[in-house]
Amino acid sequence: MSIAPVRRAAHAAVGVLAWACAQPALGQAADEAAANSAAAFDEGVTEAPSEHPAPVATGGTSAAPRLDPQAARIDALEAELHELREMIADLKGSTAANIAAVRADQRANTVTIANGRPTIASGDGQFTAAFRGVFQLDAAHYDQDAPRSLATDFRRGSFGDAVENERARDLNDGANFRRARLGVEGRAFGDWEYNFLYEFGGSGVEEAGRISAAWVQYNGLGRWKIRAGAFSPPGGLEEAVSTNGSLFAERAAASELVRGIASGDGRTAAMVWANGERWTASLAWTGNLIGAQTFDEQSAFVGRLTYVPARGPDWLVHLGINSTVVVEPPASGPDVENRVATNIRLRERPELRVDGTRLVDTGNIDAEGLSTVGLEFGAQRKNLYVQAEWFGIDVQRRASALSDPNFSGWYVQTGWTITGEPRRYQTNNGTFDAPRGEKPFSWKDRSPGVWELGLRYSVLDLNHLEGAPGTIPLASTVRGGEQEIFTAGLNWYPNANVRFQAAYQYVTVDRLSPGGTAFGAAPATPPAGAQVGQDLSIWSFRTQYAF
């Protein structure tokens, strides 16, 4: 018998194997290939010409052709095809199971802790919730002259505040939690962000609890974002940096005072803002602080523009301008025929809050509006940086022939990181944040953490036509006082969560008494023109943990 049919069958079987490996519908194809191979073999056996004539039967017997080897080969090929079909079926099943597992993992929530901050995220990244917290415990010693009676000791605090008049002569040595915050922030449906932050700290006295931030933001407009709720719109270079990473425990007095006019934590507001690699822009409408109710709510606008005109691999220059415009001050009572006073009051503490006494104060000014202009400058080269701001404040009196008072303030500060790490410039809000070390502090590994020195000189002038000492003020005079502060500080960052700040401040307050009953009935109010300011030193220390 010829072996050509067997060869043809073998070739057909090999072709079927190759074809089956490339086709998804293997089961049906394998059956068809096996059937065709068997048919081809049968046809070859019955129709192929024989090389030798069939033997003639003799003696009642005949010799039949032996087909066992060929049949065995066909059976082996069919077995291999069947095994291959089962293998591919198993592969399809396992692949489908793996895909289902991957999809299940994508849908599963994840919990991570980065730099001590717990974060929950959905598998598709559309929803996140990060828990935040910070406590800042401040301790301070106020080094000032010993107090005497009100009749002979003329040092004073806010106008008309008997408690502050007492405290100005003996500021409180002690400690308080400046900030104690807990909250959650995150993302929802991809394009939305939210933030809820509750505050239990305070200035001099801890509070029962209040809303520090509660806002929602839409990010689906490209660079531009829209935010509404309660928050502090950026109103300056120092105002925009987080207090967790600021160079000193408190902002410079001029920056803090302007911030308090129409911004600050817990301010109801709506804002549009955007940023690029070198610029930021924001504009917000603001109302009252949460918890402050007036007869008519204050209405104001806060705007800021920043730009980085020059930068290199390890240096940059920052420029900025900001403005606050109060278009409607809060009313002090029912607005009957537009005769009720709409007061604006500017006052500020030294750059520490262990004692809450304000040493400079304009008192109430009946005004129809207020506007500020702020100029910003910042520069950084490696681990050295400097920043400065100047603010001009104009108050427009309401229905008055008196001159409109103008006030001003400025500061300059510099920081040098001893261990070499630079402050981090934040492009999203145009400000300088705290340095970060590569390795946390470790006594065993001799890793020091990050050490930083800081210096600042600030001036806040709330005087208008103040006149000379010993004189009676003019009708337009505002004797709010001038405060100058020199600060030297040392910061230690053992790791990304913990910070310690030690600082020394020398405070000079030059302020004249307006006389009358400005501070209260005699002897609370010193004679007109008497010096009610003072010089003092403050030693302070802050312990902070933030995540």
PDB file of N, CA, C and O in Angstrom, residues 84-142:
ATOM      1  N   LEU A  84      -5.375  19.709  22.698  1.00  0.00           N
ATOM      2  CA  LEU A  84      -5.123  21.114  22.422  1.00  0.00           C
ATOM      3  C   LEU A  84      -6.400  21.934  22.579  1.00  0.00           C
ATOM      4  O   LEU A  84      -6.376  23.046  23.106  1.00  0.00           O
ATOM      5  N   ARG A  85      -7.519  21.359  22.104  1.00  0.00           N
ATOM      6  CA  ARG A  85      -8.787  22.073  22.250  1.00  0.00           C
ATOM      7  C   ARG A  85      -9.127  22.281  23.725  1.00  0.00           C
ATOM      8  O   ARG A  85      -9.577  23.361  24.122  1.00  0.00           O
ATOM      9  N   GLU A  86      -8.866  21.308  24.555  1.00  0.00           N
ATOM     10  CA  GLU A  86      -9.136  21.466  25.986  1.00  0.00           C
ATOM     11  C   GLU A  86      -8.210  22.493  26.629  1.00  0.00           C
ATOM     12  O   GLU A  86      -8.627  23.279  27.485  1.00  0.00           O
ATOM     13  N   MET A  87      -6.939  22.494  26.175  1.00  0.00           N
ATOM     14  CA  MET A  87      -5.989  23.460  26.728  1.00  0.00           C
ATOM     15  C   MET A  87      -6.411  24.905  26.409  1.00  0.00           C
ATOM     16  O   MET A  87      -6.363  25.803  27.255  1.00  0.00           O
ATOM     17  N   ILE A  88      -6.830  25.121  25.154  1.00  0.00           N
ATOM     18  CA  ILE A  88      -7.237  26.470  24.764  1.00  0.00           C
ATOM     19  C   ILE A  88      -8.528  26.865  25.464  1.00  0.00           C
ATOM     20  O   ILE A  88      -8.722  28.013  25.865  1.00  0.00           O
ATOM     21  N   ALA A  89      -9.430  25.908  25.661  1.00  0.00           N
ATOM     22  CA  ALA A  89     -10.657  26.202  26.405  1.00  0.00           C
ATOM     23  C   ALA A  89     -10.320  26.611  27.840  1.00  0.00           C
ATOM     24  O   ALA A  89     -10.896  27.554  28.394  1.00  0.00           O
ATOM     25  N   ASP A  90      -9.330  25.896  28.466  1.00  0.00           N
ATOM     26  CA  ASP A  90      -8.908  26.262  29.816  1.00  0.00           C
ATOM     27  C   ASP A  90      -8.287  27.656  29.835  1.00  0.00           C
ATOM     28  O   ASP A  90      -8.500  28.446  30.771  1.00  0.00           O
ATOM     29  N   LEU A  91      -7.499  27.932  28.770  1.00  0.00           N
ATOM     30  CA  LEU A  91      -6.863  29.250  28.688  1.00  0.00           C
ATOM     31  C   LEU A  91      -7.904  30.350  28.569  1.00  0.00           C
ATOM     32  O   LEU A  91      -7.801  31.401  29.214  1.00  0.00           O
ATOM     33  N   LYS A  92      -8.928  30.134  27.772  1.00  0.00           N
ATOM     34  CA  LYS A  92     -10.012  31.119  27.658  1.00  0.00           C
ATOM     35  C   LYS A  92     -10.683  31.330  28.998  1.00  0.00           C
ATOM     36  O   LYS A  92     -10.971  32.466  29.404  1.00  0.00           O
ATOM     37  N   GLY A  93     -10.927  30.249  29.706  1.00  0.00           N
ATOM     38  CA  GLY A  93     -11.603  30.374  30.992  1.00  0.00           C
ATOM     39  C   GLY A  93     -10.769  31.140  32.009  1.00  0.00           C
ATOM     40  O   GLY A  93     -11.268  32.021  32.717  1.00  0.00           O
ATOM     41  N   SER A  94      -9.454  30.807  32.075  1.00  0.00           N
ATOM     42  CA  SER A  94      -8.597  31.500  33.043  1.00  0.00           C
ATOM     43  C   SER A  94      -8.423  32.963  32.677  1.00  0.00           C
ATOM     44  O   SER A  94      -8.360  33.829  33.550  1.00  0.00           O
ATOM     45  N   THR A  95      -8.328  33.262  31.355  1.00  0.00           N
ATOM     46  CA  THR A  95      -8.206  34.659  30.929  1.00  0.00           C
ATOM     47  C   THR A  95      -9.441  35.455  31.320  1.00  0.00           C
ATOM     48  O   THR A  95      -9.359  36.580  31.820  1.00  0.00           O
ATOM     49  N   ALA A  96     -10.612  34.890  31.086  1.00  0.00           N
ATOM     50  CA  ALA A  96     -11.847  35.573  31.470  1.00  0.00           C
ATOM     51  C   ALA A  96     -11.893  35.805  32.976  1.00  0.00           C
ATOM     52  O   ALA A  96     -12.320  36.867  33.456  1.00  0.00           O
ATOM     53  N   ALA A  97     -11.422  34.806  33.749  1.00  0.00           N
ATOM     54  CA  ALA A  97     -11.415  34.961  35.203  1.00  0.00           C
ATOM     55  C   ALA A  97     -10.459  36.064  35.632  1.00  0.00           C
ATOM     56  O   ALA A  97     -10.756  36.857  36.527  1.00  0.00           O
ATOM     57  N   ASN A  98      -9.272  36.129  34.977  1.00  0.00           N
ATOM     58  CA  ASN A  98      -8.315  37.175  35.314  1.00  0.00           C
ATOM     59  C   ASN A  98      -8.866  38.557  34.997  1.00  0.00           C
ATOM     60  O   ASN A  98      -8.676  39.511  35.767  1.00  0.00           O
ATOM     61  N   ILE A  99      -9.524  38.683  33.839  1.00  0.00           N
ATOM     62  CA  ILE A  99     -10.122  39.974  33.474  1.00  0.00           C
ATOM     63  C   ILE A  99     -11.174  40.372  34.494  1.00  0.00           C
ATOM     64  O   ILE A  99     -11.240  41.529  34.928  1.00  0.00           O
ATOM     65  N   ALA A 100     -11.975  39.424  34.908  1.00  0.00           N
ATOM     66  CA  ALA A 100     -12.998  39.725  35.914  1.00  0.00           C
ATOM     67  C   ALA A 100     -12.365  40.145  37.230  1.00  0.00           C
ATOM     68  O   ALA A 100     -12.841  41.061  37.908  1.00  0.00           O
ATOM     69  N   ALA A 101     -11.227  39.482  37.574  1.00  0.00           N
ATOM     70  CA  ALA A 101     -10.552  39.841  38.822  1.00  0.00           C
ATOM     71  C   ALA A 101      -9.967  41.240  38.742  1.00  0.00           C
ATOM     72  O   ALA A 101     -10.031  42.009  39.707  1.00  0.00           O
ATOM     73  N   VAL A 102      -9.382  41.566  37.580  1.00  0.00           N
ATOM     74  CA  VAL A 102      -8.828  42.912  37.404  1.00  0.00           C
ATOM     75  C   VAL A 102      -9.930  43.953  37.508  1.00  0.00           C
ATOM     76  O   VAL A 102      -9.771  44.999  38.156  1.00  0.00           O
ATOM     77  N   ARG A 103     -11.060  43.691  36.859  1.00  0.00           N
ATOM     78  CA  ARG A 103     -12.173  44.632  36.940  1.00  0.00           C
ATOM     79  C   ARG A 103     -12.692  44.756  38.369  1.00  0.00           C
ATOM     80  O   ARG A 103     -13.058  45.846  38.820  1.00  0.00           O
ATOM     81  N   ALA A 104     -12.692  43.645  39.088  1.00  0.00           N
ATOM     82  CA  ALA A 104     -13.126  43.712  40.486  1.00  0.00           C
ATOM     83  C   ALA A 104     -12.149  44.539  41.315  1.00  0.00           C
ATOM     84  O   ALA A 104     -12.547  45.328  42.174  1.00  0.00           O
ATOM     85  N   ASP A 105     -10.826  44.377  41.036  1.00  0.00           N
ATOM     86  CA  ASP A 105      -9.832  45.180  41.749  1.00  0.00           C
ATOM     87  C   ASP A 105     -10.000  46.658  41.444  1.00  0.00           C
ATOM     88  O   ASP A 105      -9.801  47.511  42.320  1.00  0.00           O
ATOM     89  N   GLN A 106     -10.331  46.976  40.188  1.00  0.00           N
ATOM     90  CA  GLN A 106     -10.539  48.372  39.817  1.00  0.00           C
ATOM     91  C   GLN A 106     -11.724  48.977  40.556  1.00  0.00           C
ATOM     92  O   GLN A 106     -11.731  50.167  40.854  1.00  0.00           O
ATOM     93  N   ARG A 107     -12.728  48.160  40.845  1.00  0.00           N
ATOM     94  CA  ARG A 107     -13.903  48.659  41.556  1.00  0.00           C
ATOM     95  C   ARG A 107     -13.696  48.703  43.063  1.00  0.00           C
ATOM     96  O   ARG A 107     -14.437  49.368  43.776  1.00  0.00           O
ATOM     97  N   ALA A 108     -12.669  48.014  43.549  1.00  0.00           N
ATOM     98  CA  ALA A 108     -12.469  47.910  44.984  1.00  0.00           C
ATOM     99  C   ALA A 108     -11.885  49.213  45.544  1.00  0.00           C
ATOM    100  O   ALA A 108     -11.083  49.896  44.894  1.00  0.00           O
ATOM    101  N   ASN A 109     -12.273  49.584  46.748  1.00  0.00           N
ATOM    102  CA  ASN A 109     -11.732  50.748  47.429  1.00  0.00           C
ATOM    103  C   ASN A 109     -10.339  50.446  47.967  1.00  0.00           C
ATOM    104  O   ASN A 109     -10.005  49.298  48.272  1.00  0.00           O
ATOM    105  N   THR A 110      -9.518  51.490  48.089  1.00  0.00           N
ATOM    106  CA  THR A 110      -8.177  51.346  48.636  1.00  0.00           C
ATOM    107  C   THR A 110      -8.015  52.294  49.813  1.00  0.00           C
ATOM    108  O   THR A 110      -8.613  53.362  49.852  1.00  0.00           O
ATOM    109  N   VAL A 111      -7.203  51.902  50.772  1.00  0.00           N
ATOM    110  CA  VAL A 111      -6.881  52.727  51.929  1.00  0.00           C
ATOM    111  C   VAL A 111      -5.370  52.867  51.999  1.00  0.00           C
ATOM    112  O   VAL A 111      -4.650  51.863  52.011  1.00  0.00           O
ATOM    113  N   THR A 112      -4.880  54.096  52.003  1.00  0.00           N
ATOM    114  CA  THR A 112      -3.447  54.358  52.062  1.00  0.00           C
ATOM    115  C   THR A 112      -3.167  55.377  53.156  1.00  0.00           C
ATOM    116  O   THR A 112      -4.051  56.125  53.585  1.00  0.00           O
ATOM    117  N   ILE A 113      -1.912  55.417  53.597  1.00  0.00           N
ATOM    118  CA  ILE A 113      -1.451  56.430  54.547  1.00  0.00           C
ATOM    119  C   ILE A 113      -0.159  57.010  53.984  1.00  0.00           C
ATOM    120  O   ILE A 113       0.858  56.315  53.918  1.00  0.00           O
ATOM    121  N   ALA A 114      -0.215  58.273  53.545  1.00  0.00           N
ATOM    122  CA  ALA A 114       0.951  58.962  52.998  1.00  0.00           C
ATOM    123  C   ALA A 114       1.280  60.132  53.909  1.00  0.00           C
ATOM    124  O   ALA A 114       0.429  60.997  54.154  1.00  0.00           O
ATOM    125  N   ASN A 115       2.516  60.154  54.418  1.00  0.00           N
ATOM    126  CA  ASN A 115       2.941  61.188  55.371  1.00  0.00           C
ATOM    127  C   ASN A 115       1.978  61.297  56.555  1.00  0.00           C
ATOM    128  O   ASN A 115       1.663  62.387  57.029  1.00  0.00           O
ATOM    129  N   GLY A 116       1.489  60.154  57.003  1.00  0.00           N
ATOM    130  CA  GLY A 116       0.618  60.125  58.161  1.00  0.00           C
ATOM    131  C   GLY A 116      -0.815  60.497  57.892  1.00  0.00           C
ATOM    132  O   GLY A 116      -1.615  60.547  58.829  1.00  0.00           O
ATOM    133  N   ARG A 117      -1.199  60.736  56.654  1.00  0.00           N
ATOM    134  CA  ARG A 117      -2.566  61.140  56.324  1.00  0.00           C
ATOM    135  C   ARG A 117      -3.342  59.954  55.753  1.00  0.00           C
ATOM    136  O   ARG A 117      -3.048  59.478  54.651  1.00  0.00           O
ATOM    137  N   PRO A 118      -4.354  59.455  56.460  1.00  0.00           N
ATOM    138  CA  PRO A 118      -5.158  58.346  55.934  1.00  0.00           C
ATOM    139  C   PRO A 118      -6.033  58.830  54.769  1.00  0.00           C
ATOM    140  O   PRO A 118      -6.675  59.876  54.856  1.00  0.00           O
ATOM    141  N   THR A 119      -6.059  58.047  53.700  1.00  0.00           N
ATOM    142  CA  THR A 119      -6.835  58.397  52.510  1.00  0.00           C
ATOM    143  C   THR A 119      -7.569  57.166  52.003  1.00  0.00           C
ATOM    144  O   THR A 119      -6.979  56.097  51.856  1.00  0.00           O
ATOM    145  N   ILE A 120      -8.847  57.343  51.745  1.00  0.00           N
ATOM    146  CA  ILE A 120      -9.674  56.298  51.145  1.00  0.00           C
ATOM    147  C   ILE A 120      -9.968  56.711  49.710  1.00  0.00           C
ATOM    148  O   ILE A 120     -10.348  57.861  49.456  1.00  0.00           O
ATOM    149  N   ALA A 121      -9.822  55.765  48.754  1.00  0.00           N
ATOM    150  CA  ALA A 121     -10.060  56.075  47.344  1.00  0.00           C
ATOM    151  C   ALA A 121     -10.798  54.926  46.687  1.00  0.00           C
ATOM    152  O   ALA A 121     -10.551  53.749  46.978  1.00  0.00           O
ATOM    153  N   SER A 122     -11.711  55.275  45.790  1.00  0.00           N
ATOM    154  CA  SER A 122     -12.386  54.256  44.995  1.00  0.00           C
ATOM    155  C   SER A 122     -11.421  53.711  43.957  1.00  0.00           C
ATOM    156  O   SER A 122     -10.447  54.379  43.579  1.00  0.00           O
ATOM    157  N   GLY A 123     -11.702  52.490  43.475  1.00  0.00           N
ATOM    158  CA  GLY A 123     -10.805  51.861  42.525  1.00  0.00           C
ATOM    159  C   GLY A 123     -10.628  52.635  41.245  1.00  0.00           C
ATOM    160  O   GLY A 123      -9.554  52.618  40.636  1.00  0.00           O
ATOM    161  N   ASP A 124     -11.659  53.361  40.805  1.00  0.00           N
ATOM    162  CA  ASP A 124     -11.558  54.120  39.566  1.00  0.00           C
ATOM    163  C   ASP A 124     -11.027  55.534  39.790  1.00  0.00           C
ATOM    164  O   ASP A 124     -10.907  56.307  38.848  1.00  0.00           O
ATOM    165  N   GLY A 125     -10.727  55.884  41.045  1.00  0.00           N
ATOM    166  CA  GLY A 125     -10.168  57.196  41.332  1.00  0.00           C
ATOM    167  C   GLY A 125     -11.164  58.337  41.281  1.00  0.00           C
ATOM    168  O   GLY A 125     -10.770  59.501  41.431  1.00  0.00           O
ATOM    169  N   GLN A 126     -12.424  58.050  41.127  1.00  0.00           N
ATOM    170  CA  GLN A 126     -13.428  59.106  41.021  1.00  0.00           C
ATOM    171  C   GLN A 126     -13.786  59.711  42.374  1.00  0.00           C
ATOM    172  O   GLN A 126     -14.257  60.842  42.438  1.00  0.00           O
ATOM    173  N   PHE A 127     -13.557  58.950  43.446  1.00  0.00           N
ATOM    174  CA  PHE A 127     -13.918  59.422  44.781  1.00  0.00           C
ATOM    175  C   PHE A 127     -12.740  59.221  45.721  1.00  0.00           C
ATOM    176  O   PHE A 127     -12.117  58.154  45.726  1.00  0.00           O
ATOM    177  N   THR A 128     -12.439  60.247  46.513  1.00  0.00           N
ATOM    178  CA  THR A 128     -11.403  60.146  47.539  1.00  0.00           C
ATOM    179  C   THR A 128     -11.869  60.861  48.794  1.00  0.00           C
ATOM    180  O   THR A 128     -12.704  61.769  48.742  1.00  0.00           O
ATOM    181  N   ALA A 129     -11.316  60.448  49.910  1.00  0.00           N
ATOM    182  CA  ALA A 129     -11.571  61.117  51.193  1.00  0.00           C
ATOM    183  C   ALA A 129     -10.293  61.014  52.008  1.00  0.00           C
ATOM    184  O   ALA A 129      -9.867  59.917  52.383  1.00  0.00           O
ATOM    185  N   ALA A 130      -9.647  62.163  52.248  1.00  0.00           N
ATOM    186  CA  ALA A 130      -8.408  62.217  53.017  1.00  0.00           C
ATOM    187  C   ALA A 130      -8.678  62.938  54.335  1.00  0.00           C
ATOM    188  O   ALA A 130      -9.227  64.035  54.344  1.00  0.00           O
ATOM    189  N   PHE A 131      -8.288  62.317  55.422  1.00  0.00           N
ATOM    190  CA  PHE A 131      -8.504  62.908  56.740  1.00  0.00           C
ATOM    191  C   PHE A 131      -7.326  63.815  57.085  1.00  0.00           C
ATOM    192  O   PHE A 131      -6.160  63.444  56.889  1.00  0.00           O
ATOM    193  N   ARG A 132      -7.652  65.001  57.608  1.00  0.00           N
ATOM    194  CA  ARG A 132      -6.626  65.983  57.929  1.00  0.00           C
ATOM    195  C   ARG A 132      -6.739  66.406  59.382  1.00  0.00           C
ATOM    196  O   ARG A 132      -7.834  66.421  59.955  1.00  0.00           O
ATOM    197  N   GLY A 133      -5.606  66.765  59.942  1.00  0.00           N
ATOM    198  CA  GLY A 133      -5.602  67.244  61.317  1.00  0.00           C
ATOM    199  C   GLY A 133      -4.330  68.009  61.603  1.00  0.00           C
ATOM    200  O   GLY A 133      -3.287  67.777  60.981  1.00  0.00           O
ATOM    201  N   VAL A 134      -4.408  68.937  62.523  1.00  0.00           N
ATOM    202  CA  VAL A 134      -3.237  69.683  62.954  1.00  0.00           C
ATOM    203  C   VAL A 134      -3.470  70.207  64.362  1.00  0.00           C
ATOM    204  O   VAL A 134      -4.592  70.580  64.724  1.00  0.00           O
ATOM    205  N   PHE A 135      -2.437  70.164  65.173  1.00  0.00           N
ATOM    206  CA  PHE A 135      -2.479  70.911  66.429  1.00  0.00           C
ATOM    207  C   PHE A 135      -1.202  71.724  66.539  1.00  0.00           C
ATOM    208  O   PHE A 135      -0.121  71.284  66.146  1.00  0.00           O
ATOM    209  N   GLN A 136      -1.350  72.941  67.021  1.00  0.00           N
ATOM    210  CA  GLN A 136      -0.233  73.849  67.247  1.00  0.00           C
ATOM    211  C   GLN A 136      -0.359  74.377  68.672  1.00  0.00           C
ATOM    212  O   GLN A 136      -1.268  75.150  68.989  1.00  0.00           O
ATOM    213  N   LEU A 137       0.544  73.962  69.524  1.00  0.00           N
ATOM    214  CA  LEU A 137       0.559  74.389  70.913  1.00  0.00           C
ATOM    215  C   LEU A 137       1.648  75.448  71.090  1.00  0.00           C
ATOM    216  O   LEU A 137       2.831  75.166  70.884  1.00  0.00           O
ATOM    217  N   ASP A 138       1.238  76.662  71.452  1.00  0.00           N
ATOM    218  CA  ASP A 138       2.169  77.773  71.636  1.00  0.00           C
ATOM    219  C   ASP A 138       2.365  78.058  73.119  1.00  0.00           C
ATOM    220  O   ASP A 138       1.396  78.065  73.896  1.00  0.00           O
ATOM    221  N   ALA A 139       3.604  78.318  73.478  1.00  0.00           N
ATOM    222  CA  ALA A 139       3.935  78.775  74.824  1.00  0.00           C
ATOM    223  C   ALA A 139       4.764  80.041  74.684  1.00  0.00           C
ATOM    224  O   ALA A 139       5.583  80.168  73.767  1.00  0.00           O
ATOM    225  N   ALA A 140       4.543  81.001  75.600  1.00  0.00           N
ATOM    226  CA  ALA A 140       5.212  82.289  75.471  1.00  0.00           C
ATOM    227  C   ALA A 140       5.475  82.924  76.826  1.00  0.00           C
ATOM    228  O   ALA A 140       4.734  82.711  77.798  1.00  0.00           O
ATOM    229  N   HIS A 141       6.535  83.724  76.853  1.00  0.00           N
ATOM    230  CA  HIS A 141       6.841  84.588  78.000  1.00  0.00           C
ATOM    231  C   HIS A 141       6.939  86.017  77.479  1.00  0.00           C
ATOM    232  O   HIS A 141       7.729  86.305  76.583  1.00  0.00           O
ATOM    233  N   TYR A 142       6.104  86.909  78.037  1.00  0.00           N
ATOM    234  CA  TYR A 142       6.104  88.320  77.669  1.00  0.00           C
ATOM    235  C   TYR A 142       6.962  89.092  78.675  1.00  0.00           C
ATOM    236  O   TYR A 142       6.608  89.190  79.860  1.00  0.00           O
TER     237      TYR A 142
END
